């Protein structure tokens, strides 16, 4: 298993008797907290207990996981944890029983799931009730959050993982190409969404639901509104912009494409904003070198962003595989017309600015910029190489132009 040897060395270095790794539910969406899969080679959402000596035990959420393990084994798939080391639930009672079984009642246990996972889980993912039960049962144990150091340990991907990452990025590009070929005036944005997702599924990926918005001057990010409110998808018009964040996942290795698609002729400020975003992207590439820090990359990308006269929308860069560190945010969204009365978006510093870059680390470059309400974001997945950075998605590091056929108006 990928993390086993490194994990044992990590435990020795940190003075730990065991690791307890709590995985986020498999339907969590992009950037899941799925460290458990580094031990299981299976579905995300399990809890793994690894003693410093002995085999890892995987606690499964329910019978579906057992069925999948059985069927995958029958088909000859490589299962890293054998049936004897599986447990049928992962509630607090089973965690308690497993720690008892391994003699860890008074141990020093490193826990993945209690620490920050930015930006979605700044205070961890383990449910309060579950963890309270564990703490009550083991008052003599020393539980230590190790999310950040363990995440940094597994960030440098090996060549086999990078190969999977390249394939994931190719699928992401194909998804965007399908969206570009579908988008046109008169086409519902849901058809653009469907074209991209279908391409991902057709290439053997299970991509997380993409983020997509459209309009002539839209400033928004996230899943489309028709996914959570009972309303019809918006119909594209000439002069629109489509914003999308496209997620691909192959073999448990994740890539992202930041997408801006123009539908016909758009306001010139979009092209001005794209120049700022592209300058930030290029500056990030120049800074992404072994031995430098994540903070160096963030600061380099913000040079052009901070010097221009518009405003940045969101962060410019974050890590992938796992999603651990994020760039700084400036909170200037609060300046746009119509934002009066809304809570101010606060500035926030770079998370893990001193993290040293190592070959194999992967990042989502997603610089964004706006003049007024004319916003552009672009970019994709980049890997720290031995010397030069490895761009996996240069296709979306620019504005794309829709090439679909306009829908005819109803008679």
Tab-separated table of C-alpha atoms in Angstrom:
chain	number	residue	atom	x	y	z
A	1	UNK	CA	0.000	0.000	0.000
A	2	UNK	CA	1.194	3.500	-0.808
A	3	UNK	CA	1.199	5.036	2.670
A	4	UNK	CA	2.107	2.018	4.826
A	5	UNK	CA	5.901	2.275	4.868
A	6	UNK	CA	5.899	6.054	5.023
A	7	UNK	CA	3.279	5.967	7.762
A	8	UNK	CA	5.374	3.691	9.979
A	9	UNK	CA	8.402	5.925	9.535
A	10	UNK	CA	6.155	8.901	10.278
A	11	UNK	CA	4.879	7.279	13.482
A	12	UNK	CA	8.403	6.574	14.661
A	13	UNK	CA	9.458	10.152	13.938
A	14	UNK	CA	6.420	11.633	15.692
A	15	UNK	CA	6.532	9.270	18.667
A	16	UNK	CA	3.197	7.626	17.843
A	17	UNK	CA	2.036	4.138	18.725
A	18	UNK	CA	-0.715	4.137	16.088
A	19	UNK	CA	-2.580	6.145	13.492
A	20	UNK	CA	-6.355	6.560	13.284
A	21	UNK	CA	-7.416	7.875	9.874
A	22	UNK	CA	-11.028	9.023	9.470
A	23	UNK	CA	-12.095	9.297	5.819
A	24	UNK	CA	-14.764	11.639	4.511
A	25	UNK	CA	-17.880	10.175	2.859
A	26	UNK	CA	-17.314	9.079	-0.744
A	27	UNK	CA	-19.938	11.519	-2.096
A	28	UNK	CA	-18.256	14.533	-0.484
A	29	UNK	CA	-17.456	16.175	-3.826
A	30	UNK	CA	-14.204	17.839	-4.897
A	31	UNK	CA	-11.123	17.728	-2.661
A	32	UNK	CA	-12.424	15.006	-0.335
A	33	UNK	CA	-10.585	14.317	2.904
A	34	UNK	CA	-9.844	10.784	1.738
A	35	UNK	CA	-6.547	9.880	3.370
A	36	UNK	CA	-8.001	6.461	4.144
A	37	UNK	CA	-7.712	5.489	0.474
A	38	UNK	CA	-3.913	5.775	0.668
A	39	UNK	CA	-4.117	2.665	2.888
A	40	UNK	CA	-7.028	0.748	1.357
A	41	UNK	CA	-6.980	1.300	-2.423
A	42	UNK	CA	-10.757	1.294	-2.072
A	43	UNK	CA	-13.842	3.422	-1.652
A	44	UNK	CA	-13.399	6.627	0.358
A	45	UNK	CA	-15.227	6.911	3.629
A	46	UNK	CA	-13.647	4.272	5.837
A	47	UNK	CA	-11.733	4.570	9.105
A	48	UNK	CA	-8.284	2.986	9.198
A	49	UNK	CA	-6.397	2.086	12.365
A	50	UNK	CA	-2.710	1.352	11.825
A	51	UNK	CA	-0.589	0.217	14.780
A	52	UNK	CA	3.127	0.871	14.573
A	53	UNK	CA	3.607	-2.905	14.450
A	54	UNK	CA	0.936	-5.059	12.875
A	55	UNK	CA	-1.451	-4.793	9.972
A	56	UNK	CA	-3.926	-1.968	9.322
A	57	UNK	CA	-7.578	-2.548	10.180
A	58	UNK	CA	-10.247	-0.916	8.013
A	59	UNK	CA	-13.589	-0.035	9.574
A	60	UNK	CA	-16.276	0.096	6.888
A	61	UNK	CA	-19.411	2.286	6.922
A	62	UNK	CA	-21.763	-0.551	6.089
A	63	UNK	CA	-22.523	-3.760	4.168
A	64	UNK	CA	-22.218	-2.160	0.699
A	65	UNK	CA	-18.486	-1.774	1.277
A	66	UNK	CA	-18.191	-5.434	2.245
A	67	UNK	CA	-20.087	-6.462	-0.898
A	68	UNK	CA	-17.841	-4.320	-3.084
A	69	UNK	CA	-14.698	-5.760	-1.476
A	70	UNK	CA	-15.977	-9.300	-2.081
A	71	UNK	CA	-16.935	-8.700	-5.713
A	72	UNK	CA	-13.732	-6.801	-6.497
A	73	UNK	CA	-11.702	-9.662	-5.007
A	74	UNK	CA	-13.630	-12.198	-7.136
A	75	UNK	CA	-12.734	-10.190	-10.227
A	76	UNK	CA	-9.039	-10.193	-9.403
A	77	UNK	CA	-8.695	-6.567	-8.306
A	78	UNK	CA	-5.827	-5.766	-5.969
A	79	UNK	CA	-7.277	-5.301	-2.484
A	80	UNK	CA	-4.730	-3.988	-0.011
A	81	UNK	CA	-6.576	-5.031	3.151
A	82	UNK	CA	-7.723	-8.681	3.439
A	83	UNK	CA	-11.161	-9.668	4.800
A	84	UNK	CA	-9.744	-10.697	8.198
A	85	UNK	CA	-8.724	-7.052	8.809
A	86	UNK	CA	-12.093	-5.535	7.877
A	87	UNK	CA	-14.781	-4.525	10.348
A	88	UNK	CA	-18.434	-4.087	9.401
A	89	UNK	CA	-19.116	-0.635	10.906
A	90	UNK	CA	-17.154	2.446	11.866
A	91	UNK	CA	-19.283	3.971	14.607
A	92	UNK	CA	-17.705	4.903	17.936
A	93	UNK	CA	-18.368	1.464	19.428
A	94	UNK	CA	-16.367	-0.237	16.688
A	95	UNK	CA	-13.521	2.277	16.970
A	96	UNK	CA	-13.427	1.639	20.724
A	97	UNK	CA	-13.435	-2.138	20.205
A	98	UNK	CA	-10.632	-1.920	17.642
A	99	UNK	CA	-8.420	0.233	19.850
A	100	UNK	CA	-9.051	-2.201	22.707
A	101	UNK	CA	-8.222	-5.167	20.456
A	102	UNK	CA	-4.887	-3.567	19.560
A	103	UNK	CA	-4.031	-2.715	23.174
A	104	UNK	CA	-4.041	1.042	22.583
A	105	UNK	CA	-5.996	2.190	25.647
A	106	UNK	CA	-3.017	4.192	26.943
A	107	UNK	CA	-1.223	4.763	23.641
A	108	UNK	CA	-0.125	7.869	21.799
A	109	UNK	CA	-2.370	7.911	18.731
A	110	UNK	CA	-2.054	10.282	15.796
A	111	UNK	CA	-5.446	11.168	14.364
A	112	UNK	CA	-6.221	12.297	10.819
A	113	UNK	CA	-9.612	13.981	10.871
A	114	UNK	CA	-9.304	16.303	13.865
A	115	UNK	CA	-7.122	18.916	12.180
A	116	UNK	CA	-7.793	21.599	9.548
A	117	UNK	CA	-8.576	20.803	5.936
A	118	UNK	CA	-8.921	24.129	4.205
A	119	UNK	CA	-11.160	25.678	3.115
A	120	UNK	CA	-14.163	23.428	3.822
A	121	UNK	CA	-13.177	21.864	7.137
A	122	UNK	CA	-11.052	24.320	9.133
A	123	UNK	CA	-11.772	22.432	12.371
A	124	UNK	CA	-11.746	18.815	11.204
A	125	UNK	CA	-14.302	16.290	9.965
A	126	UNK	CA	-14.813	13.789	12.805
A	127	UNK	CA	-18.344	14.035	14.273
A	128	UNK	CA	-18.501	15.429	17.809
A	129	UNK	CA	-20.669	12.638	19.205
A	130	UNK	CA	-18.446	9.892	17.850
A	131	UNK	CA	-15.263	11.471	19.153
A	132	UNK	CA	-16.730	12.290	22.559
A	133	UNK	CA	-17.527	8.604	23.030
A	134	UNK	CA	-13.975	7.602	22.111
A	135	UNK	CA	-12.445	10.172	24.471
A	136	UNK	CA	-14.716	9.079	27.318
A	137	UNK	CA	-13.685	5.448	26.897
A	138	UNK	CA	-9.935	6.163	26.677
A	139	UNK	CA	-9.095	8.907	29.187
A	140	UNK	CA	-5.486	7.700	29.424
A	141	UNK	CA	-4.811	7.729	25.668
A	142	UNK	CA	-2.999	10.676	24.081
A	143	UNK	CA	-4.807	11.571	20.848
A	144	UNK	CA	-2.884	14.043	18.666
A	145	UNK	CA	-4.144	15.704	15.466
A	146	UNK	CA	-1.614	14.946	12.707
A	147	UNK	CA	-3.609	15.978	9.614
A	148	UNK	CA	-1.185	18.637	8.413
A	149	UNK	CA	2.132	16.780	8.802
A	150	UNK	CA	0.651	13.552	7.451
A	151	UNK	CA	-0.904	15.395	4.501
A	152	UNK	CA	2.473	16.904	3.671
A	153	UNK	CA	4.057	13.455	3.925
A	154	UNK	CA	1.906	11.995	1.140
A	155	UNK	CA	1.715	15.055	-1.126
A	156	UNK	CA	4.746	14.126	-3.282
A	157	UNK	CA	3.241	11.655	-5.748
A	158	UNK	CA	5.253	8.772	-7.161
A	159	UNK	CA	5.590	8.202	-10.912
A	160	UNK	CA	2.720	5.702	-10.944
A	161	UNK	CA	0.462	8.260	-9.282
A	162	UNK	CA	1.585	11.029	-11.628
A	163	UNK	CA	0.684	8.781	-14.565
A	164	UNK	CA	-2.828	8.443	-13.125
A	165	UNK	CA	-2.913	12.204	-12.592
A	166	UNK	CA	-1.966	12.837	-16.226
A	167	UNK	CA	-4.794	10.596	-17.346
A	168	UNK	CA	-7.204	12.402	-15.044
A	169	UNK	CA	-6.111	15.728	-16.551
A	170	UNK	CA	-6.652	14.428	-20.090
A	171	UNK	CA	-10.178	13.473	-19.097
A	172	UNK	CA	-10.706	16.939	-17.631
A	173	UNK	CA	-9.595	18.538	-20.895
A	174	UNK	CA	-11.961	16.291	-22.844
A	175	UNK	CA	-14.816	17.353	-20.582
A	176	UNK	CA	-14.091	21.018	-21.276
A	177	UNK	CA	-13.746	20.408	-25.017
A	178	UNK	CA	-17.210	18.847	-25.010
A	179	UNK	CA	-18.586	21.890	-23.204
A	180	UNK	CA	-16.972	24.264	-25.706
A	181	UNK	CA	-18.435	22.255	-28.593
A	182	UNK	CA	-21.927	22.396	-27.061
A	183	UNK	CA	-22.202	25.995	-25.856
A	184	UNK	CA	-24.031	28.425	-28.162
A	185	UNK	CA	-26.827	31.008	-28.024
A	186	UNK	CA	-30.179	29.372	-27.347
A	187	UNK	CA	-28.648	26.301	-25.646
A	188	UNK	CA	-29.610	25.727	-21.988
A	189	UNK	CA	-26.593	25.770	-19.711
A	190	UNK	CA	-27.737	22.352	-18.436
A	191	UNK	CA	-26.847	20.883	-21.835
A	192	UNK	CA	-23.330	22.289	-21.545
A	193	UNK	CA	-23.100	20.813	-18.064
A	194	UNK	CA	-24.396	17.447	-19.284
A	195	UNK	CA	-21.950	17.358	-22.193
A	196	UNK	CA	-18.985	17.834	-19.892
A	197	UNK	CA	-20.090	15.310	-17.288
A	198	UNK	CA	-20.995	12.716	-19.911
A	199	UNK	CA	-17.521	13.019	-21.421
A	200	UNK	CA	-15.992	12.370	-18.006
A	201	UNK	CA	-18.149	9.323	-17.415
A	202	UNK	CA	-17.467	8.073	-20.939
A	203	UNK	CA	-13.720	8.156	-20.292
A	204	UNK	CA	-14.063	6.014	-17.185
A	205	UNK	CA	-13.882	8.763	-14.583
A	206	UNK	CA	-16.308	9.531	-11.765
A	207	UNK	CA	-15.967	13.311	-11.688
A	208	UNK	CA	-17.385	15.334	-8.837
A	209	UNK	CA	-20.275	17.585	-9.838
A	210	UNK	CA	-18.817	20.590	-11.612
A	211	UNK	CA	-19.391	24.218	-10.713
A	212	UNK	CA	-21.021	26.246	-13.492
A	213	UNK	CA	-22.640	29.664	-13.915
A	214	UNK	CA	-23.353	31.758	-16.993
A	215	UNK	CA	-24.405	35.296	-17.921
A	216	UNK	CA	-23.152	38.539	-19.449
A	217	UNK	CA	-21.751	39.846	-16.147
A	218	UNK	CA	-22.217	37.048	-13.628
A	219	UNK	CA	-20.086	36.984	-10.493
A	220	UNK	CA	-20.684	33.602	-8.862
A	221	UNK	CA	-19.120	30.209	-8.284
A	222	UNK	CA	-20.441	26.814	-7.317
A	223	UNK	CA	-23.001	24.315	-8.583
A	224	UNK	CA	-25.708	25.846	-10.796
A	225	UNK	CA	-28.769	27.190	-9.018
A	226	UNK	CA	-31.127	24.744	-10.739
A	227	UNK	CA	-29.385	21.974	-8.816
A	228	UNK	CA	-30.746	23.177	-5.494
A	229	UNK	CA	-33.790	25.337	-6.353
A	230	UNK	CA	-36.844	24.377	-8.446
A	231	UNK	CA	-36.110	26.522	-11.496
A	232	UNK	CA	-35.310	26.071	-15.154
A	233	UNK	CA	-31.693	26.198	-16.326
A	234	UNK	CA	-30.652	29.484	-17.851
A	235	UNK	CA	-30.557	29.665	-21.680
A	236	UNK	CA	-27.315	31.004	-23.143
A	237	UNK	CA	-27.288	34.220	-25.128
A	238	UNK	CA	-24.800	36.011	-27.348
A	239	UNK	CA	-22.325	37.939	-25.194
A	240	UNK	CA	-22.453	35.481	-22.294
A	241	UNK	CA	-19.588	34.048	-20.304
A	242	UNK	CA	-19.651	30.523	-18.895
A	243	UNK	CA	-17.658	29.952	-15.735
A	244	UNK	CA	-16.929	26.372	-14.726
A	245	UNK	CA	-14.723	24.505	-12.325
A	246	UNK	CA	-14.341	21.026	-13.768
A	247	UNK	CA	-13.210	18.155	-11.560
A	248	UNK	CA	-11.771	14.880	-12.795
A	249	UNK	CA	-10.822	11.849	-10.744
A	250	UNK	CA	-8.993	8.793	-12.002
A	251	UNK	CA	-7.635	6.149	-9.655
A	252	UNK	CA	-8.243	8.387	-6.670
A	253	UNK	CA	-6.027	11.162	-8.040
A	254	UNK	CA	-7.762	14.449	-8.648
A	255	UNK	CA	-7.293	17.224	-11.207
A	256	UNK	CA	-9.120	20.485	-11.850
A	257	UNK	CA	-9.728	22.768	-14.809
A	258	UNK	CA	-10.674	26.424	-14.277
A	259	UNK	CA	-12.789	27.385	-17.277
A	260	UNK	CA	-13.989	30.605	-18.894
A	261	UNK	CA	-15.901	30.172	-22.171
A	262	UNK	CA	-17.129	33.113	-24.241
A	263	UNK	CA	-20.387	32.789	-26.167
A	264	UNK	CA	-20.065	35.162	-29.110
A	265	UNK	CA	-18.545	38.602	-28.585
A	266	UNK	CA	-18.069	39.703	-24.981
A	267	UNK	CA	-17.093	42.929	-23.248
A	268	UNK	CA	-13.447	43.911	-23.714
A	269	UNK	CA	-12.914	43.958	-19.943
A	270	UNK	CA	-13.065	40.169	-19.950
A	271	UNK	CA	-9.982	40.090	-22.134
A	272	UNK	CA	-8.239	42.659	-19.913
A	273	UNK	CA	-9.028	40.544	-16.878
A	274	UNK	CA	-7.720	37.450	-18.657
A	275	UNK	CA	-4.370	39.172	-19.176
A	276	UNK	CA	-4.047	39.758	-15.433
A	277	UNK	CA	-5.050	36.179	-14.612
A	278	UNK	CA	-2.678	34.755	-17.210
A	279	UNK	CA	0.201	36.855	-15.861
A	280	UNK	CA	-0.501	35.413	-12.417
A	281	UNK	CA	-0.565	31.887	-13.860
A	282	UNK	CA	2.793	32.379	-15.586
A	283	UNK	CA	4.316	33.880	-12.443
A	284	UNK	CA	3.165	30.837	-10.496
A	285	UNK	CA	4.836	28.543	-13.004
A	286	UNK	CA	8.120	30.420	-12.623
A	287	UNK	CA	7.936	30.123	-8.839
A	288	UNK	CA	6.921	26.447	-8.684
A	289	UNK	CA	10.389	24.991	-8.161
A	290	UNK	CA	11.747	22.404	-5.703
A	291	UNK	CA	13.186	24.050	-2.608
A	292	UNK	CA	10.956	27.095	-2.768
A	293	UNK	CA	7.866	27.432	-0.602
A	294	UNK	CA	4.146	27.437	-1.213
A	295	UNK	CA	4.110	31.013	0.056
A	296	UNK	CA	6.610	31.971	-2.671
A	297	UNK	CA	4.157	30.694	-5.297
A	298	UNK	CA	1.220	32.547	-3.754
A	299	UNK	CA	3.159	35.814	-3.519
A	300	UNK	CA	4.404	35.506	-7.097
A	301	UNK	CA	0.891	34.939	-8.418
A	302	UNK	CA	-0.410	37.948	-6.504
A	303	UNK	CA	2.111	40.398	-7.945
A	304	UNK	CA	0.086	41.032	-11.101
A	305	UNK	CA	-3.204	40.629	-9.215
A	306	UNK	CA	-2.319	43.259	-6.610
A	307	UNK	CA	-0.860	45.665	-9.171
A	308	UNK	CA	-3.942	45.874	-11.421
A	309	UNK	CA	-6.893	48.214	-10.877
A	310	UNK	CA	-9.668	45.640	-10.661
A	311	UNK	CA	-10.200	42.972	-8.019
A	312	UNK	CA	-9.529	39.248	-7.434
A	313	UNK	CA	-12.515	36.985	-6.874
A	314	UNK	CA	-11.167	34.011	-4.909
A	315	UNK	CA	-7.835	32.351	-4.115
A	316	UNK	CA	-5.326	31.843	-6.924
A	317	UNK	CA	-3.883	28.440	-5.973
A	318	UNK	CA	-4.374	25.463	-3.689
A	319	UNK	CA	-2.904	22.002	-3.354
A	320	UNK	CA	-4.383	18.772	-4.663
A	321	UNK	CA	-3.865	15.139	-3.652
A	322	UNK	CA	-4.562	15.987	-0.899
A	323	UNK	CA	-6.276	19.360	-0.755
A	324	UNK	CA	-4.313	20.737	2.173
A	325	UNK	CA	-2.977	24.260	1.623
A	326	UNK	CA	-4.664	27.304	0.079
A	327	UNK	CA	-3.487	30.702	-1.096
A	328	UNK	CA	-4.426	33.996	0.460
A	329	UNK	CA	-7.730	35.759	-0.080
A	330	UNK	CA	-8.238	39.494	-0.186
A	331	UNK	CA	-11.959	39.853	0.413
A	332	UNK	CA	-12.479	42.469	-2.275
A	333	UNK	CA	-15.672	40.760	-3.423
A	334	UNK	CA	-17.450	43.059	-0.976
A	335	UNK	CA	-16.715	46.024	-3.264
A	336	UNK	CA	-18.906	44.949	-6.168
A	337	UNK	CA	-22.214	46.744	-6.778
A	338	UNK	CA	-25.057	44.991	-5.003
A	339	UNK	CA	-22.907	43.560	-2.214
A	340	UNK	CA	-24.033	46.253	0.202
A	341	UNK	CA	-25.737	44.710	3.211
A	342	UNK	CA	-24.054	41.320	2.796
A	343	UNK	CA	-21.484	40.110	5.323
A	344	UNK	CA	-18.036	41.346	4.424
A	345	UNK	CA	-15.818	38.690	2.878
A	346	UNK	CA	-12.744	38.757	5.129
A	347	UNK	CA	-9.131	38.656	4.046
A	348	UNK	CA	-7.339	35.463	4.992
A	349	UNK	CA	-3.638	34.580	4.945
A	350	UNK	CA	-1.980	31.782	3.049
A	351	UNK	CA	-2.374	28.446	4.822
A	352	UNK	CA	0.995	26.630	5.128
A	353	UNK	CA	3.095	29.342	3.456
A	354	UNK	CA	6.357	27.769	4.681
A	355	UNK	CA	5.685	24.350	3.156
A	356	UNK	CA	8.681	23.435	1.022
A	357	UNK	CA	7.957	22.336	-2.527
A	358	UNK	CA	9.021	18.799	-3.416
A	359	UNK	CA	8.847	17.075	-6.833
A	360	UNK	CA	5.533	15.283	-7.262
A	361	UNK	CA	3.378	17.768	-5.375
A	362	UNK	CA	0.259	18.766	-7.340
A	363	UNK	CA	-1.592	22.069	-7.310
A	364	UNK	CA	-4.668	23.663	-8.835
A	365	UNK	CA	-3.653	26.954	-10.432
A	366	UNK	CA	-6.849	29.026	-10.578
A	367	UNK	CA	-5.993	32.738	-10.878
A	368	UNK	CA	-9.014	34.973	-11.315
A	369	UNK	CA	-9.594	38.659	-11.854
A	370	UNK	CA	-12.375	41.109	-12.621
A	371	UNK	CA	-12.887	44.637	-13.833
A	372	UNK	CA	-16.235	45.673	-12.472
A	373	UNK	CA	-18.489	42.646	-12.957
A	374	UNK	CA	-16.433	41.263	-15.852
A	375	UNK	CA	-14.721	38.284	-14.261
A	376	UNK	CA	-12.340	35.687	-15.688
A	377	UNK	CA	-10.785	32.664	-14.078
A	378	UNK	CA	-8.487	30.210	-15.818
A	379	UNK	CA	-5.939	27.511	-15.146
A	380	UNK	CA	-5.585	23.840	-14.332
A	381	UNK	CA	-3.432	21.249	-12.604
A	382	UNK	CA	0.327	21.748	-12.262
A	383	UNK	CA	2.899	19.388	-10.733
A	384	UNK	CA	6.255	20.272	-9.191
A	385	UNK	CA	8.867	18.695	-11.476
A	386	UNK	CA	12.517	17.907	-10.823
A	387	UNK	CA	13.457	21.184	-12.508
A	388	UNK	CA	10.565	22.704	-14.465
A	389	UNK	CA	6.881	22.583	-13.481
A	390	UNK	CA	4.697	20.081	-15.303
A	391	UNK	CA	1.550	21.645	-16.784
A	392	UNK	CA	-1.208	19.085	-17.120
A	393	UNK	CA	-3.968	21.434	-18.317
A	394	UNK	CA	-2.532	24.279	-20.425
A	395	UNK	CA	-5.685	24.098	-22.580
A	396	UNK	CA	-7.748	25.944	-19.962
A	397	UNK	CA	-5.062	28.473	-18.996
A	398	UNK	CA	-6.750	30.915	-21.392
A	399	UNK	CA	-10.179	32.104	-22.407
A	400	UNK	CA	-11.975	29.597	-24.632
A	401	UNK	CA	-14.533	30.440	-27.317
A	402	UNK	CA	-17.740	28.444	-27.702
A	403	UNK	CA	-18.060	26.576	-30.992
A	404	UNK	CA	-21.508	25.014	-30.623
A	405	UNK	CA	-24.403	25.461	-33.014
A	406	UNK	CA	-26.947	28.055	-31.987
A	407	UNK	CA	-30.360	26.636	-31.154
A	408	UNK	CA	-33.141	27.767	-33.450
A	409	UNK	CA	-35.851	29.956	-31.961
A	410	UNK	CA	-39.248	28.328	-31.518
A	411	UNK	CA	-41.785	29.248	-34.204
